[in-house]
XYZ file of C-alpha atoms in Angstrom:
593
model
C 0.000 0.000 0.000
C 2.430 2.618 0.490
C 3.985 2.074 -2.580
C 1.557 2.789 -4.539
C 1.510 6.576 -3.083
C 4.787 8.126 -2.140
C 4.928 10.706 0.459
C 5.570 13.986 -1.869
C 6.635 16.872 1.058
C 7.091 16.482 4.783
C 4.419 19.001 5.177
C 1.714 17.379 3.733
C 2.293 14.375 5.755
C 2.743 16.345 8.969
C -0.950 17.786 7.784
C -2.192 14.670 7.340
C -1.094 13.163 10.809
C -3.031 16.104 12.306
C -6.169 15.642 10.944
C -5.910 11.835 11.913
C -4.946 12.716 15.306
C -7.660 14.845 15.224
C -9.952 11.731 14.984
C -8.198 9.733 17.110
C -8.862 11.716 19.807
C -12.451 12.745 18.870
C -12.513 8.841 19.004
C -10.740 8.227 22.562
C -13.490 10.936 23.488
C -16.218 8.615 22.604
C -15.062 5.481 24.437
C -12.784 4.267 26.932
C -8.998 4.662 25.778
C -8.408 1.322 26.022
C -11.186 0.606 23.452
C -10.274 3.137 21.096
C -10.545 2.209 17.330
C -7.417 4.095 15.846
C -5.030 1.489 16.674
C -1.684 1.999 14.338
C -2.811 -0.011 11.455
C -6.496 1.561 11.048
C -4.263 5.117 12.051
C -1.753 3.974 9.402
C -4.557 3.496 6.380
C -6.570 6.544 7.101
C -3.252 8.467 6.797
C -2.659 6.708 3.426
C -6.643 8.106 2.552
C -5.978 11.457 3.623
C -2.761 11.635 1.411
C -4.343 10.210 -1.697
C -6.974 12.441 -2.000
C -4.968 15.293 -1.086
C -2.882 13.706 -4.126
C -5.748 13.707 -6.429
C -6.484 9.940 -6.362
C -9.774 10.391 -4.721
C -10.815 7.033 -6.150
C -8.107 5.374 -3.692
C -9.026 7.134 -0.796
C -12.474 6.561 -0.650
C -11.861 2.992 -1.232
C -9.438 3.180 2.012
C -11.695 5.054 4.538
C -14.662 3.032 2.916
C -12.513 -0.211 4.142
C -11.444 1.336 7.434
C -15.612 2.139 8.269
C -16.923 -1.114 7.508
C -14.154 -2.526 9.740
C -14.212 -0.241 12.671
C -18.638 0.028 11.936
C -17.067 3.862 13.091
C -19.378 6.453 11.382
C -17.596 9.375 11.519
C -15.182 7.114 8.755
C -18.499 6.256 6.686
C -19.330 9.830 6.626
C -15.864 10.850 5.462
C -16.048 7.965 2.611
C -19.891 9.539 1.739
C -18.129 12.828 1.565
C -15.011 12.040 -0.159
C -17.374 10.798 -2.713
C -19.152 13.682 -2.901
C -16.488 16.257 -3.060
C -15.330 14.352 -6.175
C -18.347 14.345 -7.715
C -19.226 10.687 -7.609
C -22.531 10.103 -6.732
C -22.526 6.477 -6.881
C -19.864 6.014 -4.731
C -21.433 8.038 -2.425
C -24.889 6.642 -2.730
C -22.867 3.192 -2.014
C -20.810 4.258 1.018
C -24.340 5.843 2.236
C -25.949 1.813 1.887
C -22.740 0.379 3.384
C -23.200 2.333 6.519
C -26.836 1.716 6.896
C -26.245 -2.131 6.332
C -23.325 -2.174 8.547
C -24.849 0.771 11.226
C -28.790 -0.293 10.821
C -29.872 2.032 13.447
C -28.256 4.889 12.667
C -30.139 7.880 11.924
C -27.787 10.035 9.916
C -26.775 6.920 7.701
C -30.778 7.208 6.920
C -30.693 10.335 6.183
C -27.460 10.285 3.593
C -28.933 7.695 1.849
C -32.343 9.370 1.482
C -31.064 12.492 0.350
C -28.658 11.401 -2.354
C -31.404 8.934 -3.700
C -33.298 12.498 -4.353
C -30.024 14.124 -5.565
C -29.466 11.010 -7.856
C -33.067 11.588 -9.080
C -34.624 8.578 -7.654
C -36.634 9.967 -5.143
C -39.324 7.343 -5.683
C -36.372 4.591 -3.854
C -36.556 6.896 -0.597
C -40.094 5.596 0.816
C -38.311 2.258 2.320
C -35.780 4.034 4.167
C -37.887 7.102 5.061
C -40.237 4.725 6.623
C -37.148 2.980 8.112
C -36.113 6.305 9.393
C -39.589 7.124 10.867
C -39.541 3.866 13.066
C -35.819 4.363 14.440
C -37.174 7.985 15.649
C -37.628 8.110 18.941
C -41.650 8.381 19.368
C -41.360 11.722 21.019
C -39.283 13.575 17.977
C -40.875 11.391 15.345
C -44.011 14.270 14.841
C -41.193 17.140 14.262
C -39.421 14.322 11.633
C -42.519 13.888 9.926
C -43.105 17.690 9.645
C -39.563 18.540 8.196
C -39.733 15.820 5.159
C -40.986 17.858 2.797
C -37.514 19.303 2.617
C -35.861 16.367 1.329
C -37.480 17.043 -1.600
C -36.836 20.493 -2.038
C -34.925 19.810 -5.259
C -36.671 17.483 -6.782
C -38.603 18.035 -10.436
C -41.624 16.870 -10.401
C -43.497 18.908 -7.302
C -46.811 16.885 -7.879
C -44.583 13.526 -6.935
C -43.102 14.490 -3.701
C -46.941 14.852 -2.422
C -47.923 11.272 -3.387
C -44.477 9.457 -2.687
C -45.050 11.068 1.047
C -48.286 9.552 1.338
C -46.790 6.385 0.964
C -44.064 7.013 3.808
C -46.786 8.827 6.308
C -49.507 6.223 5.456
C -48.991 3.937 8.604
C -49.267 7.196 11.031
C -51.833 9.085 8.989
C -54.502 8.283 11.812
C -52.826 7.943 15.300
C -53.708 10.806 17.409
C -49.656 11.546 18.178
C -48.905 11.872 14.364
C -52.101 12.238 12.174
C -51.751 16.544 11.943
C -47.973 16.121 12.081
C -49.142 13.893 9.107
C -51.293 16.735 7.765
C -49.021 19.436 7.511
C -46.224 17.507 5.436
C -48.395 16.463 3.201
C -49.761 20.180 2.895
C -46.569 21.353 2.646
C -45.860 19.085 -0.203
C -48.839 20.505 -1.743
C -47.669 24.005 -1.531
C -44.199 22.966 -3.105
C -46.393 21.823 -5.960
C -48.161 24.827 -6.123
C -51.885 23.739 -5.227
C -52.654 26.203 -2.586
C -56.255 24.957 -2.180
C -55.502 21.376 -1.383
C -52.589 23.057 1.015
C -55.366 24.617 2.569
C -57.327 21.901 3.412
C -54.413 19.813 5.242
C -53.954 23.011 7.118
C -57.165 22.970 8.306
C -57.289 19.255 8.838
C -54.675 19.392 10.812
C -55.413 22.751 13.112
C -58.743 20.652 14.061
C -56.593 17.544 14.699
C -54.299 19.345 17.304
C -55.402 23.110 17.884
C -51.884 23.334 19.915
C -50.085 22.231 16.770
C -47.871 25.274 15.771
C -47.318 23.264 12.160
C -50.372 23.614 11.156
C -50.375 27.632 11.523
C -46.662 27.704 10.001
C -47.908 25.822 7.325
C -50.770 28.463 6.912
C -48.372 32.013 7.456
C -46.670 30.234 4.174
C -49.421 30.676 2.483
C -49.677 33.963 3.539
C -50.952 36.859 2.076
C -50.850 34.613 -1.254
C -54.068 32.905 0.217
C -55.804 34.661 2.855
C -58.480 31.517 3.792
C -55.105 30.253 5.496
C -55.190 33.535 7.996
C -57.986 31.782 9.837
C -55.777 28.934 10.953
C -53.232 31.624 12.087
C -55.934 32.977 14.360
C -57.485 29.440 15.651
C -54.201 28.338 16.206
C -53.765 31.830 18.619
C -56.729 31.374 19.758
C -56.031 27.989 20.996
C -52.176 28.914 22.182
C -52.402 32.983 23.376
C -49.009 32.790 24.563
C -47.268 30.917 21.348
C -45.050 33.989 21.156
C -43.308 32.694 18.070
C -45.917 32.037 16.295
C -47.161 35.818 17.019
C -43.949 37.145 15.611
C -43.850 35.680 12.612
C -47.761 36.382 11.952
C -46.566 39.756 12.908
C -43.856 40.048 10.246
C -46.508 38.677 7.354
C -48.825 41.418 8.500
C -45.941 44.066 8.312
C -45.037 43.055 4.990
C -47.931 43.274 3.341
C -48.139 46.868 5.097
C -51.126 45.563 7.873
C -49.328 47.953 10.097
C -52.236 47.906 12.358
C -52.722 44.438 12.590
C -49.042 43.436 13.217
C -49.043 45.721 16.284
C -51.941 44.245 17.679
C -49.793 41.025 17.559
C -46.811 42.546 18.840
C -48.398 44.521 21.680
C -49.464 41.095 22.986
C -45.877 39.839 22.456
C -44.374 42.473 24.628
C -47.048 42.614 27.590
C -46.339 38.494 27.782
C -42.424 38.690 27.453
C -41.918 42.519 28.527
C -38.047 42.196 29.279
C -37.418 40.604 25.568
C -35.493 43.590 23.828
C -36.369 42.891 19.710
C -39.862 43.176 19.646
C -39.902 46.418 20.887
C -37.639 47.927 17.954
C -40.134 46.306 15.475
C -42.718 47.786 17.451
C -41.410 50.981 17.678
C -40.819 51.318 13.724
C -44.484 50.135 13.339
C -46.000 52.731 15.694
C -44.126 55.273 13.269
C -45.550 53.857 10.170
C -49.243 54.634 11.561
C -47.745 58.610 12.765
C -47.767 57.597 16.665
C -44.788 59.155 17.587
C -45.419 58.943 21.370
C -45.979 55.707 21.452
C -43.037 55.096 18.768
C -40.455 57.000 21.103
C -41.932 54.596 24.323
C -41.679 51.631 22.499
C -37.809 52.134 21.150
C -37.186 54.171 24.716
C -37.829 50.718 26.190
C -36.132 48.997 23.687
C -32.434 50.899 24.101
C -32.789 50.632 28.090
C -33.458 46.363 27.808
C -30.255 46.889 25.590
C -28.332 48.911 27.469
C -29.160 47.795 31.047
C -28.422 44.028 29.661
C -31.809 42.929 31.126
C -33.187 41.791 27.647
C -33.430 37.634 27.662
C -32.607 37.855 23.956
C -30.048 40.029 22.234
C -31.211 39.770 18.589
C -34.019 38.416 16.914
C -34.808 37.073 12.825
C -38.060 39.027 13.304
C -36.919 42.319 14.701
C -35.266 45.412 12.430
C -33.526 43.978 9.275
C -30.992 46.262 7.429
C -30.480 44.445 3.534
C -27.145 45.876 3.387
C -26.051 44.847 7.109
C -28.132 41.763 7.568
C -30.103 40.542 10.738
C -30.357 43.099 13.350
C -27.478 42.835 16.158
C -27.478 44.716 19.307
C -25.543 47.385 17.889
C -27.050 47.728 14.476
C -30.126 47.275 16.449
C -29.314 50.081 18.287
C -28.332 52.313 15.569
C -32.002 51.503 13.911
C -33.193 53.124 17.001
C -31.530 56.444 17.295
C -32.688 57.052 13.839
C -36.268 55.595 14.664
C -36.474 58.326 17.387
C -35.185 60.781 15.671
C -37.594 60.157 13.151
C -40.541 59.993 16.055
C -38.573 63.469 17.354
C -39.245 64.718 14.185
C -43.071 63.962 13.370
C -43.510 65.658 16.944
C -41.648 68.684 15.292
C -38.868 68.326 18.202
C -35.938 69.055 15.964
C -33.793 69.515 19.154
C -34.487 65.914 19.949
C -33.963 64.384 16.549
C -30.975 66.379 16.205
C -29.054 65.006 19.709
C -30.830 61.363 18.562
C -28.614 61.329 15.346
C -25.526 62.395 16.892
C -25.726 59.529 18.357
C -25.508 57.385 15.274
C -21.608 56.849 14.284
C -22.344 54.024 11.455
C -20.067 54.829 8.293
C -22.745 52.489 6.911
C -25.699 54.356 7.542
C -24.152 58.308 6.879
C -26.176 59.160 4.065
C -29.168 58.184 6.025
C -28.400 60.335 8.878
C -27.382 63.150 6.165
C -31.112 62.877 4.829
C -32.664 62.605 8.347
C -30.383 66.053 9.278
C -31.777 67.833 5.455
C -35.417 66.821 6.294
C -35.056 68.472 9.903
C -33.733 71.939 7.947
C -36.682 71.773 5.311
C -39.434 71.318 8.113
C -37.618 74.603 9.863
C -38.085 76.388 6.584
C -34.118 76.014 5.186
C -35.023 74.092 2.201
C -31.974 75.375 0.337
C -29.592 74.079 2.912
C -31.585 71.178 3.202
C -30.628 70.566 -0.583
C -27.224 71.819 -0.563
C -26.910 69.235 2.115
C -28.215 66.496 0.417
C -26.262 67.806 -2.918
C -22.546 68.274 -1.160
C -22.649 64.920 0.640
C -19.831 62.408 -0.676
C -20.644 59.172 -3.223
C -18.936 56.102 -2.797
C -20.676 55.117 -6.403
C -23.407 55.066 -8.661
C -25.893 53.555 -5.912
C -24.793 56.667 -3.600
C -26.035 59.391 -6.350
C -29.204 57.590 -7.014
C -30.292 57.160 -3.105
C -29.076 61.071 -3.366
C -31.422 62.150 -5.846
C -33.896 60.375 -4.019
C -33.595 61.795 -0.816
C -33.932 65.288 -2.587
C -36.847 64.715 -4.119
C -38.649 62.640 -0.818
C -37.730 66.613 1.070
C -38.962 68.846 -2.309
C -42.399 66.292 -1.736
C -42.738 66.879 1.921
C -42.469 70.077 1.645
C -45.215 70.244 -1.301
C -43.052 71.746 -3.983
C -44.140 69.193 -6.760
C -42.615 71.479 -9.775
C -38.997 71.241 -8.171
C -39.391 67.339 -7.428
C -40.484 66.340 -10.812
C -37.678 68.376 -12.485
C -34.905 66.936 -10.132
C -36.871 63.412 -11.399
C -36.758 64.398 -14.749
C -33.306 65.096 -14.814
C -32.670 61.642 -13.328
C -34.441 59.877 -15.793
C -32.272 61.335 -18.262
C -29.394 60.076 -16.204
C -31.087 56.399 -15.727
C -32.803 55.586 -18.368
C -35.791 53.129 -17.568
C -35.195 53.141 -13.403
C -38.702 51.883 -12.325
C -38.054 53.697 -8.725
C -37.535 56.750 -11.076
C -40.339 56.661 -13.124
C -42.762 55.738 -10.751
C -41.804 58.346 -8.833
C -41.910 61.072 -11.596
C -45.861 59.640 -12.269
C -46.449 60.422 -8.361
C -45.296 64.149 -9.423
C -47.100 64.261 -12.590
C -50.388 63.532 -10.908
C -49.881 66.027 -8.051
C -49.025 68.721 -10.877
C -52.079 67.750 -12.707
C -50.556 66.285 -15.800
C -52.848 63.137 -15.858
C -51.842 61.836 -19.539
C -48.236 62.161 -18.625
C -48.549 60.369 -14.708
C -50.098 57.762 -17.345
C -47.686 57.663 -20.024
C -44.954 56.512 -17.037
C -47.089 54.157 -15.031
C -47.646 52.131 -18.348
C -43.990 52.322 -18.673
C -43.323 51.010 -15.381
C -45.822 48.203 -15.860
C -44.260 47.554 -19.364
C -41.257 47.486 -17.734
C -41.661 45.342 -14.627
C -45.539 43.705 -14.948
C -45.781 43.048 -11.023
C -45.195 46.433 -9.964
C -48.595 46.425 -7.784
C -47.999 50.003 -7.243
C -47.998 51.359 -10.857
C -51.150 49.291 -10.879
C -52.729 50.670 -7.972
C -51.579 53.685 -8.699
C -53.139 53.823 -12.142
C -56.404 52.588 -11.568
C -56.863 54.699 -8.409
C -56.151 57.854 -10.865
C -59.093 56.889 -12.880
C -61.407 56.164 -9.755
C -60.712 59.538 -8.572
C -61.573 60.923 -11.853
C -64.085 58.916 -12.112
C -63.514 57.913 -15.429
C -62.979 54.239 -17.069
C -64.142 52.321 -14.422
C -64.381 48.875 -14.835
C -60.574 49.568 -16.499
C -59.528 51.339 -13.175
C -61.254 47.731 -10.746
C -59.265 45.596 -13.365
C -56.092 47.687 -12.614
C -56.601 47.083 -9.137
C -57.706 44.104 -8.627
C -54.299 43.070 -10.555
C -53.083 44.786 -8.045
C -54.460 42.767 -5.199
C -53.199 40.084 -6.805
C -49.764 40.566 -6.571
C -49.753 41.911 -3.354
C -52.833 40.385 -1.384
C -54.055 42.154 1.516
C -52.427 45.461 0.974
C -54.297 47.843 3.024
C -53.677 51.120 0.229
C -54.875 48.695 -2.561
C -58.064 47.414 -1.198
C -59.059 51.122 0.196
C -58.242 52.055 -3.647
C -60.747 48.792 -4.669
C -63.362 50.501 -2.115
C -63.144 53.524 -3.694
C -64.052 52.137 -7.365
C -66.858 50.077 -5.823
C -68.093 53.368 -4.237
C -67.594 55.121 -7.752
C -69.453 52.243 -9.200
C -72.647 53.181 -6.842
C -71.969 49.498 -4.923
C -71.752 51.128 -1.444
C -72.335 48.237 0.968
C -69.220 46.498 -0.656
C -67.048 49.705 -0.283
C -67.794 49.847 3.201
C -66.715 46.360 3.536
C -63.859 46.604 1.566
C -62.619 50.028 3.201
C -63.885 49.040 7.133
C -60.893 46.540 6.372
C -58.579 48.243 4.729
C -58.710 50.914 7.940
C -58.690 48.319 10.344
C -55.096 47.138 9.244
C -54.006 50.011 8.475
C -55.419 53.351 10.038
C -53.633 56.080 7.489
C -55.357 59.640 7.518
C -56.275 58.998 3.369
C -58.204 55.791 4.290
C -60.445 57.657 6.970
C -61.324 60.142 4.408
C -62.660 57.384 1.928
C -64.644 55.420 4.725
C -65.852 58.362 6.637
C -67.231 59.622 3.184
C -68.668 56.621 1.716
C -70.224 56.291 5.611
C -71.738 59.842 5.434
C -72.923 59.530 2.133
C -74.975 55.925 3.352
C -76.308 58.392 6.243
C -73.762 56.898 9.228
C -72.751 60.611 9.969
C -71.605 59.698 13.201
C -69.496 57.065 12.581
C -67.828 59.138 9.670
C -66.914 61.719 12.088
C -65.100 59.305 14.349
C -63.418 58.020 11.610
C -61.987 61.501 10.236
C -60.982 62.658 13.940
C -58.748 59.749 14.237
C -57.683 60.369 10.683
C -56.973 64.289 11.553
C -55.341 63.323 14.909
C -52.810 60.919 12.819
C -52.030 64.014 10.166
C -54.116 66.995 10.022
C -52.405 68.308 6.883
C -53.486 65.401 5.420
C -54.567 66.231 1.588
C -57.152 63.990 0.597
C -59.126 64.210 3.994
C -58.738 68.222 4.027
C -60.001 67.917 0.408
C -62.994 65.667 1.982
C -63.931 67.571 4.642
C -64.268 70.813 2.121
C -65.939 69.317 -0.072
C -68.558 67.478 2.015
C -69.121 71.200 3.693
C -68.520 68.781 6.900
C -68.158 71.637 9.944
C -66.643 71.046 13.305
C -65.997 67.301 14.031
């Protein structure tokens, strides 16, 4: 044997001998050191292995660690003769090693588990219900519901979607009806339904199993999956909450769906139970915080992240970072200290919707993330153009440094988001103009130049560029919305402007702007009860100052004069300069509220 491999450079064996003494003494570790399996011949062999394949002759070393596992019955050495196989792309060999060890290992779980998912990389997924079902019995009857939850991703690469559903039936088949297993049962076969794309028969395993096992938190992960694609699986959400108030996690992540399809509302209902349950857990408060600020609640905003930076800085929170809380795209998950710096620019933001520019200003300063300058820049321009210094709001904005071409862009933008706060529409759409000349065909551009063409009144041209942004990229729900809302409010084209729309909806299910803009075409269209049920939901998730002027007119017009009023004096508390409901209120001759 060693001649057929000579030793090329003292360094690579001295490597070698460290990586096997590495095992041997992960092996005197597992067992007594009197029992240990790396005697000097089996030490002697695996050296040889290591060598070849470092050689190139991976062929030879799998064949030697493959010899050294089925003698020793050691997996760690069948999983190094899987991988070897593997690395050299020999799938095979390593679908061999992978039925070695489970012949010569029978109860081992992670030989199982090889061999099942390189029979699906191999493409013979239809050869994995034997040892899946093999698998399923060596579980341990306590982890065997979570097993039978998680199989639908073994199959996550295979072909033919519709197959992984049936070939799973097989496997689950003997536990389909025994009260420990039968929703465990449920959801992976839903779940396999939703990998094939048939949301409805998703839906109905969901809801099988959520009345199999109301406790059973698969059955409502399964259904915020499906979420806001199909929003009959929101009901299992809530049963499942209903059933569990205190599944926390659950309430996060429901909490996150809701945010993301812009159910501001709704997602801090669900994290204002979070909190009160688990009030020394730091994360949810930042989310909550950001949240209160997307409804224009700065007091409760600046209490929510208040709390959150003391649970920080006092080291009392039970959890330093969470997937659900803040997430920065260029940064990644929230940390402490990015978390942290999302704060001071949260409450600076909060500092400045209360018109506190004292506040926001000694909030910022606080902020030294190279990271996040330009962001601070643009928080510091808007505070000058809500005192009245537009000009050295812009010059700000303008004189700030560009690492690149994504710098400039996010510049121009930040411009034009002050020149539209401020209401000077002419300047915004000719600093967009002039950056559609610069990039061609930007859909962020254009869509926002059709935002400034409508507010300056030039409906055919707000047109011309929402068609271009549609042309451009088809499942921009906003053009859509955008679009067909214009013709509602001009009441013109109808049944083109619910068509719009409801494409729309489609894209992005749920969304609170795009249903209120579906109410308002069903009120156009003289169907009032379905506006009021279309824009009583819209409000409810999210409560924006715009949506209270469309329900509380469509509710005076239907004679509910009351109930309209209430509904504009929480819109006027939220935003009093609010356009569309000053516009309302004028209009409707509507006096003191």
């Amino acid at each position: 044997m060693p001649a057929r491999l000579p030793l090329r450079t003292r360094a690579l064996a001295l490597a070698a001998s460290a990586l096997l003494l590495s095992f041997g003494a992960s092996a005197q570790h597992a067992e007594a050191p009197t029992h240990s399996k790396l005697d000097a011949q089996l030490f002697y062999q695996l050296l040889i292995g290591e060598l070849e394949l470092r050689a190139g002759d991976a062929g030879s070393a799998y064949r030697d660690v493959l010899d050294a596992a089925v003698r020793t019955k050691d997996e760690q050495l069948f999983r190094r003769a899987t991988d070897i196989a593997l690395q050299a792309r020999a799938g095979d060999q390593a679908l061999a090693a992978a039925q070695q060890w489970r012949s010569e290992v029978p109860g081992s779980l992670d030989a199982h588990r090889y061999l099942v998912q390189l029979l699906i990389a191999l493409n013979r997924a239809p050869e994995t219900v034997e040892p899946l079902r093999s698998l399923l019995q060596l579980t341990p009857e306590a982890e065997r519901a979570n097993l039978i939850m998680s199989l639908p991703r073994f199959f996550g690469r295979v072909q033919d979607r519709q197959q992984v559903a049936g070939l799973l039936a097989q496997v689950l088949q003997p536990y389909a009806d025994a009260p420990a297993t039968r929703a465990a049962v449920n959801v992976a076969l839903g779940r396999a339904w939703l990998i094939a794309n048939d949301t409805g028969k998703a839906l109905d395993m969901a809801q099988r199993a959520q009345a199999q096992d109301s406790s059973s938190e698969g059955a409502a992960m399964l259904a915020l999956e499906m979420l806001p694609g199909t929003p009959a699986a929101e009901t299992v959400v809530l049963e499942n909450l209903k059933a569990n108030p205190d599944s926390n996690a659950i309430r996060l992540l429901y909490s996150r769906v809701l945010a993301a399809s812009q159910r501001y509302g709704d997602a801090v209902a669900q994290l204002e139970s979070v909190t009160r349950s688990q009030p020394t857990v730091a994360p949810p408060w930042l989310t909550l915080g950001a949240l209160y600020l997307e409804l224009r609640q700065p007091k409760q905003a600046t209490a929510a992240l208040e709390r959150y930076v003391d649970l920080l800085q006092s080291g009392g929170s039970k959890a330093a970072a969470d997937p659900h809380a803040a997430f920065d795209e260029d940064e990644g998950p929230a940390t402490p200290e990015r978390g942290l710096t999302q704060a001071w620019l949260l409450l600076a933001q909060a500092a400045e919707q209360q018109n506190d520019f004292k506040a926001a200003e000694a909030w910022l300063k606080k902020v030294d993330n190279p990271q996040r300058a330009l962001e601070v820049l643009s928080r510091r321009a808007s505070l000058l153009a809500r005192q009245g210094k537009l000009r050295e709001a812009r010059e700000l904005i303008r004189r700030s440094p560009e690492k690149g071409e994504e710098d400039a862009r996010a510049k121009l933008l930040a411009e034009v988001q002050i020149l539209r706060d401020t209401k000077n529409w002419n300047e915004a759409n000719l600093v967009l103009a002039s950056a559609n000349k610069k990039y061609p065909d930007d859909i962020d551009l254009l869509y926002e130049q059709s935002m400034m063409a409508e507010k300056l009144n030039r409906v055919e041209e707000m047109e011309r560029l929402l068609r271009r942004v549609i042309a451009l990229k088809p499942d921009h729900h906003h053009a859509h919305n955008a679009l067909g809302y214009s013709l509602a409010e001009r009441n013109v084209r109808l049944p083109e402007a619910k068509a719009l729309i409801q494409k729309a909806l489609e894209i992005a299910p749920g969304e609170p702007f795009i249903t209120d803009s579906l109410g308002w075409v069903e009120y156009r269209l003289g169907n009032r009860d379905e506006a009021l049920r279309l824009l009583r939901g819209a409000y409810q998730s999210r409560p924006d100052p715009e949506i209270a002027a469309h329900l509380g007119e469509v509710l005076w017009v239907s004679g509910q004069r009351e109930e309209a009023k209430r509904v504009w004096r929480e819109g006027r508390s939220k935003d009093s300069a609010n356009d569309v409901l000053r516009e309302t209120l004028a209009r409707l001759r509507v006096g003191d509220l």
